[in-house]
Each structure stands twice: as structure tokens, then as C-alpha cells.
């Protein structure tokens, strides 16, 4: 039986193996993934983002525990931000996530940010497909929500939950972080803190106008550590899923998002290929020497390098023909 067939039967070991193949950019993995494509596109993909330490992992753990009690199957992708946090914090995160691993209904995958940030992003879409093919109704992705790569990550999601704490109620901080704009559901966690209710009011008043229809962004107060407010979050996710299905063309939206996602990956891929090819190209080195000796302006240099790339592509095309 192929990996794809085993995954369709819900086998976790095979799912984990295929995700590893995708992470390693293995062709065999891509072939298996292609076989899973007809079984994808039906789950509610939820991205959970927000400042470090806001309580994202705790919320996700309580959320999937709640879902699994209702016999609803969820998959979790936890992006370990090794590039921005200490190893200790990452290990702590893994331990908290362990809380949910035993429940039977939930499949968890941690993904580490390796050499280049595009790596996780690239593999995350594959992991989503694998989880959908396993029959998961929800796929929840935790991420710190910073940087270009993360923006691409959220192209995979149907719904973004942004998590803040009362300490992050500072308006300027929020606006700067640009996180409010991307949230379809806003959670203020650590409801046990004194200023929690004020933060809910402050954030409710600062929600930006939405350009994508009539969805009203709910602001939910939780105290995740004590499991409070999680039912409200489950209800909000359900309302959001109904809204997406009733008022949007979900198939088209998913397709458009994947197209944008591919464009982001393609930018990285082309840059990498350009770099691999150009570092050996004599014409490129000559131009860079001129840049270093101050005999060509930067704009002309970029144009000339672009011309070299076009010429090389044409040469390749001619060889093929
Ligand atoms: N006081 C309080 N602390 C909480 C609550 N929920 C979570 N915490 C604590 O906040 C800390 C961070 O929680 P996490 O769930 O790891 O937060 P996170 O957003 O996943 O953190 P990173 O993944 O490291 O960005 C932990 O010590 C939690 O126990 C809450 O409702 N109240
Ligand atoms: Mg976390």
C-alpha cells in the first residue's frame, strides 16, 4: 500500500513520513501528495498568530481538546520560531503541545524554521493537504506572525485568529505590528489580568474597516490557562465557517490564495536559482566588479544583470528546441 493510501486511511506514521519528505523537497513526496489532492480543500484551515507568549499554544491545546470531546478531528501545525526565540522557549512550547497529543483525534506536527524562512512556509501547505486527506475537519497553524514568510503562510488559511494580551492593548504597538488587520477573530487572552476588559474595549474600537464583505470581527475574552472563553472561540469559528460557506465562493478563494502562495514560493525559488547560476556567470561577475570599482551606477548594473538572465533563459530555450 502506498503512503497516500495509508494516509487516506488515517495512518499517522505515514502522514508524518510524507510531511518529512515534503520538508526535504523530495520528488517521491510530491508524487504521493499529488495523489492526495482530490481529498483536499474541505477542512477549515485556521491560523493562530500573535505576539510571543500571548497564549497561542495554550489556546490551541484547549481548543482541540474541546473539539476532540465532540469527536471532531483536528490537525495542528506548530511552527517553532527557532530564529526568534531561545531553544528553551521552543522546548517549553513542545511540552505544552504534548497536552493534546494523547487525545486520539488530534494529529500534531511541529515544524522548525530551518536555514531559510521560506522552508517552513513551503512545507506547511503540504502538511495541510496531508491532514485534510487524513480526514481532519480543522487544521490549526500556530505562528508568531512576523515577517514576509508568515504573510505567505496565512494565504493557506481560511480564518486568522489573532491573540493579544491586556499588556499588548497599547494601540501604537498593535498598529505597528499590523496584526489587527489580518485577524478574522480577535482573542484577548489572560482574562485574569486586571486590565483585560479595558483591552477588549480598546481593541474593539480600533478594528479596521474590512474590505471583504460583511464579516464582523468578534473580539473574544479568554483565560486559556483555566479553559475560560474557549467555548466562545469554538462558536466564533463555527460562525466564521458558516459565513465563508454561505457568503463567499470558498473554492475560488482557496484557489486564488494558492496562486498567490505559489507566487511567493516562486520568488524564493527563482532567487535561489538565479543565485546558484549567477555566482558562476562571468558576465555577472564582470558587472559586479564594475560596481565595486565605481564604474557603473547601481541602476544600470541591475538592468544589465537582468539582461544576462534573459539571455541565459533564451539560450536554454534554444537548446531545448
Ligand atoms: N495569566 C495567564 N497566563 C496564561 C494564560 N494562558 C496562557 N498563559 C501563560 O502564558 C505563557 C505563554 O503561553 P503560550 O501558550 O506558550 O503562549 P504562545 O503564544 O504559544 O507563546 P510562543 O509560542 O512562545 O509565542 C505560559 O506560561 C502560559 O501558561 C492565561 O489565561 N492567563
Ligand atoms: Mg506557542
Tab-separated table of C-alpha atoms and ligand atoms in Angstrom:
chain	number	residue	atom	x	y	z
A	1	UNK	CA	0.000	0.000	0.000
A	2	UNK	CA	1.372	3.436	-0.909
A	3	UNK	CA	1.946	6.222	1.604
A	4	UNK	CA	-1.003	8.104	0.101
A	5	UNK	CA	-3.343	5.115	0.582
A	6	UNK	CA	-2.252	4.697	4.199
A	7	UNK	CA	-2.771	8.406	4.854
A	8	UNK	CA	-6.280	8.197	3.405
A	9	UNK	CA	-6.948	5.501	5.991
A	10	UNK	CA	-5.789	7.939	8.670
A	11	UNK	CA	-2.369	6.432	9.403
A	12	UNK	CA	-0.381	8.968	11.433
A	13	UNK	CA	3.047	7.412	10.863
A	14	UNK	CA	2.599	7.651	7.095
A	15	UNK	CA	1.357	11.230	7.409
A	16	UNK	CA	4.425	12.172	9.428
A	17	UNK	CA	6.683	10.463	6.868
A	18	UNK	CA	5.129	12.266	3.929
A	19	UNK	CA	5.414	15.647	5.648
A	20	UNK	CA	9.116	14.933	6.228
A	21	UNK	CA	9.560	14.082	2.538
A	22	UNK	CA	7.889	17.375	1.626
A	23	UNK	CA	10.109	19.260	4.080
A	24	UNK	CA	13.120	17.640	2.421
A	25	UNK	CA	11.783	18.642	-1.011
A	26	UNK	CA	11.763	15.016	-2.103
A	27	UNK	CA	10.194	14.286	-5.519
A	28	UNK	CA	8.723	10.999	-4.267
A	29	UNK	CA	6.884	13.012	-1.635
A	30	UNK	CA	5.432	15.325	-4.248
A	31	UNK	CA	4.138	12.342	-6.234
A	32	UNK	CA	2.322	10.997	-3.173
A	33	UNK	CA	0.969	14.471	-2.435
A	34	UNK	CA	-0.468	14.736	-5.935
A	35	UNK	CA	-2.447	11.560	-5.278
A	36	UNK	CA	-3.949	13.195	-2.189
A	37	UNK	CA	-5.111	16.355	-3.976
A	38	UNK	CA	-8.665	15.102	-4.705
A	39	UNK	CA	-9.176	14.715	-0.947
A	40	UNK	CA	-8.140	18.258	-0.033
A	41	UNK	CA	-9.922	21.605	0.155
A	42	UNK	CA	-12.665	20.704	2.623
A	43	UNK	CA	-11.218	21.445	6.071
A	44	UNK	CA	-11.410	24.745	7.909
A	45	UNK	CA	-7.811	25.991	7.961
A	46	UNK	CA	-7.262	28.264	10.939
A	47	UNK	CA	-4.099	30.313	11.502
A	48	UNK	CA	-3.396	31.414	15.060
A	49	UNK	CA	-0.982	34.289	15.363
A	50	UNK	CA	0.022	36.987	17.806
A	51	UNK	CA	2.927	38.211	19.891
A	52	UNK	CA	5.280	35.720	21.575
A	53	UNK	CA	3.897	34.440	24.851
A	54	UNK	CA	0.329	35.657	24.246
A	55	UNK	CA	-1.018	32.164	24.883
A	56	UNK	CA	-1.432	30.770	21.368
A	57	UNK	CA	-0.280	27.233	22.222
A	58	UNK	CA	-2.392	27.132	25.376
A	59	UNK	CA	-5.463	28.277	23.438
A	60	UNK	CA	-4.877	25.717	20.686
A	61	UNK	CA	-4.426	22.912	23.237
A	62	UNK	CA	-7.714	23.774	24.971
A	63	UNK	CA	-9.458	24.275	21.649
A	64	UNK	CA	-8.535	20.893	20.197
A	65	UNK	CA	-9.316	19.163	23.474
A	66	UNK	CA	-12.774	20.697	23.259
A	67	UNK	CA	-13.145	19.648	19.632
A	68	UNK	CA	-11.967	16.108	20.257
A	69	UNK	CA	-14.539	15.727	23.060
A	70	UNK	CA	-17.103	16.411	20.330
A	71	UNK	CA	-15.350	13.721	18.220
A	72	UNK	CA	-14.247	16.352	15.745
A	73	UNK	CA	-10.867	15.717	14.232
A	74	UNK	CA	-8.189	18.377	14.169
A	75	UNK	CA	-4.644	18.649	12.942
A	76	UNK	CA	-2.169	21.119	14.412
A	77	UNK	CA	0.894	22.571	12.738
A	78	UNK	CA	3.109	24.335	15.245
A	79	UNK	CA	5.765	26.494	13.703
A	80	UNK	CA	8.748	26.626	16.044
A	81	UNK	CA	10.220	30.070	15.670
A	82	UNK	CA	13.783	28.935	16.344
A	83	UNK	CA	15.061	32.030	14.592
A	84	UNK	CA	13.484	34.447	17.056
A	85	UNK	CA	13.377	32.526	20.322
A	86	UNK	CA	15.645	30.623	22.598
A	87	UNK	CA	15.739	26.846	22.462
A	88	UNK	CA	14.258	26.744	25.947
A	89	UNK	CA	11.128	28.524	24.854
A	90	UNK	CA	10.741	26.180	21.930
A	91	UNK	CA	11.099	23.134	24.105
A	92	UNK	CA	8.535	24.585	26.510
A	93	UNK	CA	6.169	25.055	23.622
A	94	UNK	CA	6.532	21.426	22.595
A	95	UNK	CA	5.780	20.317	26.123
A	96	UNK	CA	2.603	22.351	26.329
A	97	UNK	CA	1.502	20.946	22.998
A	98	UNK	CA	2.039	17.445	24.377
A	99	UNK	CA	-1.047	18.053	26.459
A	100	UNK	CA	-3.153	17.331	23.403
A	101	UNK	CA	-1.211	14.579	21.747
A	102	UNK	CA	-2.862	11.771	23.688
A	103	UNK	CA	-6.445	12.594	22.844
A	104	UNK	CA	-6.575	10.302	19.793
A	105	UNK	CA	-8.470	12.656	17.485
A	106	UNK	CA	-5.644	15.143	17.044
A	107	UNK	CA	-2.511	14.977	14.939
A	108	UNK	CA	0.289	17.418	15.715
A	109	UNK	CA	3.269	18.368	13.666
A	110	UNK	CA	5.993	20.757	14.756
A	111	UNK	CA	7.927	22.448	12.015
A	112	UNK	CA	11.185	24.206	12.678
A	113	UNK	CA	12.352	27.242	10.851
A	114	UNK	CA	15.492	25.878	9.193
A	115	UNK	CA	18.103	27.795	7.233
A	116	UNK	CA	15.726	29.960	5.329
A	117	UNK	CA	12.266	31.040	6.470
A	118	UNK	CA	10.652	30.085	3.172
A	119	UNK	CA	11.294	26.466	4.110
A	120	UNK	CA	8.572	26.122	6.713
A	121	UNK	CA	6.125	28.061	4.714
A	122	UNK	CA	6.658	25.853	1.706
A	123	UNK	CA	6.182	22.645	3.675
A	124	UNK	CA	3.196	23.921	5.670
A	125	UNK	CA	0.851	23.811	2.681
A	126	UNK	CA	1.851	20.201	2.044
A	127	UNK	CA	1.216	19.404	5.708
A	128	UNK	CA	-2.247	20.975	5.431
A	129	UNK	CA	-3.048	18.762	2.432
A	130	UNK	CA	-1.836	15.665	4.256
A	131	UNK	CA	-4.012	16.465	7.261
A	132	UNK	CA	-7.055	17.105	5.092
A	133	UNK	CA	-6.504	13.771	3.363
A	134	UNK	CA	-6.405	12.119	6.809
A	135	UNK	CA	-9.938	13.414	7.282
A	136	UNK	CA	-9.247	16.312	9.630
A	137	UNK	CA	-12.075	18.861	9.772
A	138	UNK	CA	-9.862	21.545	11.251
A	139	UNK	CA	-6.232	22.286	10.602
A	140	UNK	CA	-4.804	24.807	13.023
A	141	UNK	CA	-1.496	26.522	12.330
A	142	UNK	CA	0.356	28.345	15.111
A	143	UNK	CA	2.800	31.011	14.082
A	144	UNK	CA	4.356	34.109	15.591
A	145	UNK	CA	3.073	36.298	12.802
A	146	UNK	CA	6.141	38.228	11.858
A	147	UNK	CA	7.927	38.632	8.578
A	148	UNK	CA	7.239	38.078	4.922
A	149	UNK	CA	7.218	34.328	5.125
A	150	UNK	CA	4.440	34.411	7.691
A	151	UNK	CA	2.293	36.544	5.449
A	152	UNK	CA	2.539	33.823	2.829
A	153	UNK	CA	1.720	31.252	5.478
A	154	UNK	CA	-1.591	32.916	6.092
A	155	UNK	CA	-2.524	32.630	2.456
A	156	UNK	CA	-3.069	28.972	3.310
A	157	UNK	CA	-5.681	29.801	5.949
A	158	UNK	CA	-9.434	30.408	5.709
A	159	UNK	CA	-9.534	32.150	9.075
A	160	UNK	CA	-6.925	34.038	11.058
A	161	UNK	CA	-7.230	34.232	14.833
A	162	UNK	CA	-5.040	36.944	16.319
A	163	UNK	CA	-4.231	36.576	20.002
A	164	UNK	CA	-3.315	39.529	22.206
A	165	UNK	CA	-2.977	40.011	25.926
A	166	UNK	CA	-4.069	43.007	28.004
A	167	UNK	CA	-0.405	44.107	28.065
A	168	UNK	CA	-0.497	44.364	24.298
A	169	UNK	CA	-3.505	46.668	24.429
A	170	UNK	CA	-1.283	49.609	23.559
A	171	UNK	CA	-2.751	50.980	20.350
A	172	UNK	CA	0.512	52.047	18.769
A	173	UNK	CA	2.024	48.608	19.321
A	174	UNK	CA	-0.938	46.977	17.637
A	175	UNK	CA	-1.000	49.281	14.666
A	176	UNK	CA	2.718	48.920	14.182
A	177	UNK	CA	2.539	45.177	14.310
A	178	UNK	CA	-0.122	45.228	11.580
A	179	UNK	CA	-1.705	42.227	13.258
A	180	UNK	CA	-5.152	43.733	13.749
A	181	UNK	CA	-5.701	43.992	10.004
A	182	UNK	CA	-5.261	40.302	9.362
A	183	UNK	CA	-7.460	38.957	12.188
A	184	UNK	CA	-10.860	37.471	11.334
A	185	UNK	CA	-11.329	36.670	15.013
A	186	UNK	CA	-9.529	38.603	17.759
A	187	UNK	CA	-8.816	36.924	21.087
A	188	UNK	CA	-7.725	38.812	24.179
A	189	UNK	CA	-6.149	36.142	26.362
A	190	UNK	CA	-5.101	36.269	30.019
A	191	UNK	CA	-8.536	37.459	31.067
A	192	UNK	CA	-7.398	37.057	34.695
A	193	UNK	CA	-5.319	40.244	34.353
A	194	UNK	CA	-6.864	43.372	35.806
A	195	UNK	CA	-6.915	45.406	32.581
A	196	UNK	CA	-8.462	42.640	30.449
A	197	UNK	CA	-11.897	44.216	29.971
A	198	UNK	CA	-10.340	47.587	29.091
A	199	UNK	CA	-8.228	45.868	26.445
A	200	UNK	CA	-11.347	44.298	24.892
A	201	UNK	CA	-12.955	47.771	24.635
A	202	UNK	CA	-9.772	49.396	23.302
A	203	UNK	CA	-9.294	46.765	20.626
A	204	UNK	CA	-12.977	46.632	19.661
A	205	UNK	CA	-12.765	50.357	18.992
A	206	UNK	CA	-9.654	50.034	16.863
A	207	UNK	CA	-10.739	47.301	14.467
A	208	UNK	CA	-10.102	48.431	10.912
A	209	UNK	CA	-12.829	48.562	8.249
A	210	UNK	CA	-12.981	45.355	6.255
A	211	UNK	CA	-12.953	45.317	2.537
A	212	UNK	CA	-14.040	41.703	2.158
A	213	UNK	CA	-17.775	41.681	2.807
A	214	UNK	CA	-19.951	41.730	5.880
A	215	UNK	CA	-17.963	39.611	8.308
A	216	UNK	CA	-17.991	41.308	11.701
A	217	UNK	CA	-14.769	40.551	13.582
A	218	UNK	CA	-15.642	39.244	17.044
A	219	UNK	CA	-13.415	40.173	19.997
A	220	UNK	CA	-13.346	37.309	22.481
A	221	UNK	CA	-12.013	37.351	26.019
A	222	UNK	CA	-10.332	34.130	27.131
A	223	UNK	CA	-8.396	32.844	30.097
A	224	UNK	CA	-6.863	29.934	28.274
A	225	UNK	CA	-4.933	28.509	31.196
A	226	UNK	CA	-8.230	27.966	33.031
A	227	UNK	CA	-10.106	26.951	29.869
A	228	UNK	CA	-12.377	30.000	30.060
A	229	UNK	CA	-13.790	31.532	26.889
A	230	UNK	CA	-12.805	28.563	24.727
A	231	UNK	CA	-16.465	27.732	24.004
A	232	UNK	CA	-16.898	31.293	22.712
A	233	UNK	CA	-13.932	30.725	20.412
A	234	UNK	CA	-15.408	27.424	19.141
A	235	UNK	CA	-18.693	29.256	18.443
A	236	UNK	CA	-16.902	32.093	16.662
A	237	UNK	CA	-15.018	29.601	14.479
A	238	UNK	CA	-18.272	27.883	13.606
A	239	UNK	CA	-19.924	31.198	12.741
A	240	UNK	CA	-16.944	32.110	10.610
A	241	UNK	CA	-17.051	28.772	8.746
A	242	UNK	CA	-20.790	29.211	8.071
A	243	UNK	CA	-20.129	32.748	6.854
A	244	UNK	CA	-17.373	31.559	4.500
A	245	UNK	CA	-19.605	28.851	3.070
A	246	UNK	CA	-22.760	30.967	2.756
A	247	UNK	CA	-21.342	34.297	1.633
A	248	UNK	CA	-18.109	33.590	-0.186
A	249	UNK	CA	-17.062	31.388	-3.061
A	250	UNK	CA	-14.805	29.191	-0.996
A	251	UNK	CA	-13.451	27.113	-3.884
A	252	UNK	CA	-12.461	30.221	-5.813
A	253	UNK	CA	-10.982	31.924	-2.749
A	254	UNK	CA	-8.861	28.889	-1.896
A	255	UNK	CA	-7.666	28.667	-5.494
A	256	UNK	CA	-6.756	32.374	-5.589
A	257	UNK	CA	-4.895	32.085	-2.310
A	258	UNK	CA	-2.903	29.083	-3.518
A	259	UNK	CA	-1.992	31.037	-6.640
A	260	UNK	CA	-0.665	33.900	-4.508
A	261	UNK	CA	1.105	31.384	-2.282
A	262	UNK	CA	2.802	29.845	-5.297
A	263	UNK	CA	3.938	33.293	-6.437
A	264	UNK	CA	5.622	33.808	-3.070
A	265	UNK	CA	7.357	30.444	-3.272
A	266	UNK	CA	8.296	31.126	-6.849
A	267	UNK	CA	10.018	34.382	-5.898
A	268	UNK	CA	12.204	32.477	-3.443
A	269	UNK	CA	12.809	29.634	-5.869
A	270	UNK	CA	13.788	31.930	-8.731
A	271	UNK	CA	16.042	33.973	-6.497
A	272	UNK	CA	17.788	30.810	-5.341
A	273	UNK	CA	18.206	29.513	-8.903
A	274	UNK	CA	19.410	32.894	-10.095
A	275	UNK	CA	21.910	32.996	-7.294
A	276	UNK	CA	23.177	29.449	-7.948
A	277	UNK	CA	23.544	30.172	-11.662
A	278	UNK	CA	24.873	33.719	-11.477
A	279	UNK	CA	27.603	33.186	-8.936
A	280	UNK	CA	29.347	31.178	-11.675
A	281	UNK	CA	28.476	33.511	-14.550
A	282	UNK	CA	31.338	35.549	-15.932
A	283	UNK	CA	29.130	38.381	-17.217
A	284	UNK	CA	27.593	38.778	-13.771
A	285	UNK	CA	30.990	38.841	-12.085
A	286	UNK	CA	32.216	41.485	-14.531
A	287	UNK	CA	29.275	43.760	-13.736
A	288	UNK	CA	29.762	43.276	-10.014
A	289	UNK	CA	33.451	44.160	-10.399
A	290	UNK	CA	32.410	47.367	-12.136
A	291	UNK	CA	30.006	48.094	-9.255
A	292	UNK	CA	32.831	47.604	-6.774
A	293	UNK	CA	35.211	49.842	-8.695
A	294	UNK	CA	32.553	52.519	-9.086
A	295	UNK	CA	32.456	52.435	-12.899
A	296	UNK	CA	28.774	51.571	-13.254
A	297	UNK	CA	25.763	53.021	-11.444
A	298	UNK	CA	23.574	50.589	-9.470
A	299	UNK	CA	20.529	51.034	-11.735
A	300	UNK	CA	22.374	50.199	-14.920
A	301	UNK	CA	24.016	47.272	-13.124
A	302	UNK	CA	20.632	45.785	-12.197
A	303	UNK	CA	19.392	46.267	-15.754
A	304	UNK	CA	22.462	44.599	-17.247
A	305	UNK	CA	22.233	41.659	-14.855
A	306	UNK	CA	18.567	41.299	-15.815
A	307	UNK	CA	19.615	41.199	-19.474
A	308	UNK	CA	22.097	38.429	-18.713
A	309	UNK	CA	19.349	36.355	-17.047
A	310	UNK	CA	17.061	36.836	-20.059
A	311	UNK	CA	19.889	35.861	-22.429
A	312	UNK	CA	20.670	32.694	-20.448
A	313	UNK	CA	16.993	31.694	-20.421
A	314	UNK	CA	16.833	32.178	-24.207
A	315	UNK	CA	19.948	30.056	-24.690
A	316	UNK	CA	18.343	27.272	-22.653
A	317	UNK	CA	15.162	27.525	-24.683
A	318	UNK	CA	17.116	27.255	-27.956
A	319	UNK	CA	18.998	24.187	-26.720
A	320	UNK	CA	15.639	22.528	-25.901
A	321	UNK	CA	14.251	23.280	-29.352
B	1	LIG	N1	-2.086	34.574	33.450
B	1	LIG	C1	-2.335	33.803	32.384
B	1	LIG	N2	-1.324	33.165	31.789
B	1	LIG	C2	-1.603	32.401	30.709
B	1	LIG	C3	-2.922	32.248	30.216
B	1	LIG	N3	-2.867	31.459	29.125
B	1	LIG	C4	-1.577	31.117	28.945
B	1	LIG	N4	-0.798	31.685	29.899
B	1	LIG	C5	0.645	31.532	30.108
B	1	LIG	O1	1.356	32.347	29.189
B	1	LIG	C6	2.598	31.721	28.855
B	1	LIG	C7	2.725	31.629	27.361
B	1	LIG	O2	1.737	30.752	26.861
B	1	LIG	P1	1.860	30.019	25.466
B	1	LIG	O3	0.596	29.299	25.233
B	1	LIG	O4	3.116	29.275	25.356
B	1	LIG	O5	1.972	31.282	24.509
B	1	LIG	P2	2.375	31.317	22.980
B	1	LIG	O6	1.683	32.490	22.413
B	1	LIG	O7	2.126	29.997	22.353
B	1	LIG	O8	3.920	31.571	23.071
B	1	LIG	P3	5.030	31.402	21.909
B	1	LIG	O9	4.669	30.191	21.103
B	1	LIG	O10	6.273	31.226	22.687
B	1	LIG	O11	4.967	32.657	21.141
B	1	LIG	C8	2.603	30.376	29.550
B	1	LIG	O12	3.328	30.485	30.735
B	1	LIG	C9	1.130	30.125	29.840
B	1	LIG	O13	0.921	29.288	30.944
B	1	LIG	C10	-3.972	32.918	30.899
B	1	LIG	O14	-5.159	32.854	30.541
B	1	LIG	N5	-3.616	33.675	31.977
B	2	LIG	MG1	3.404	28.730	21.265
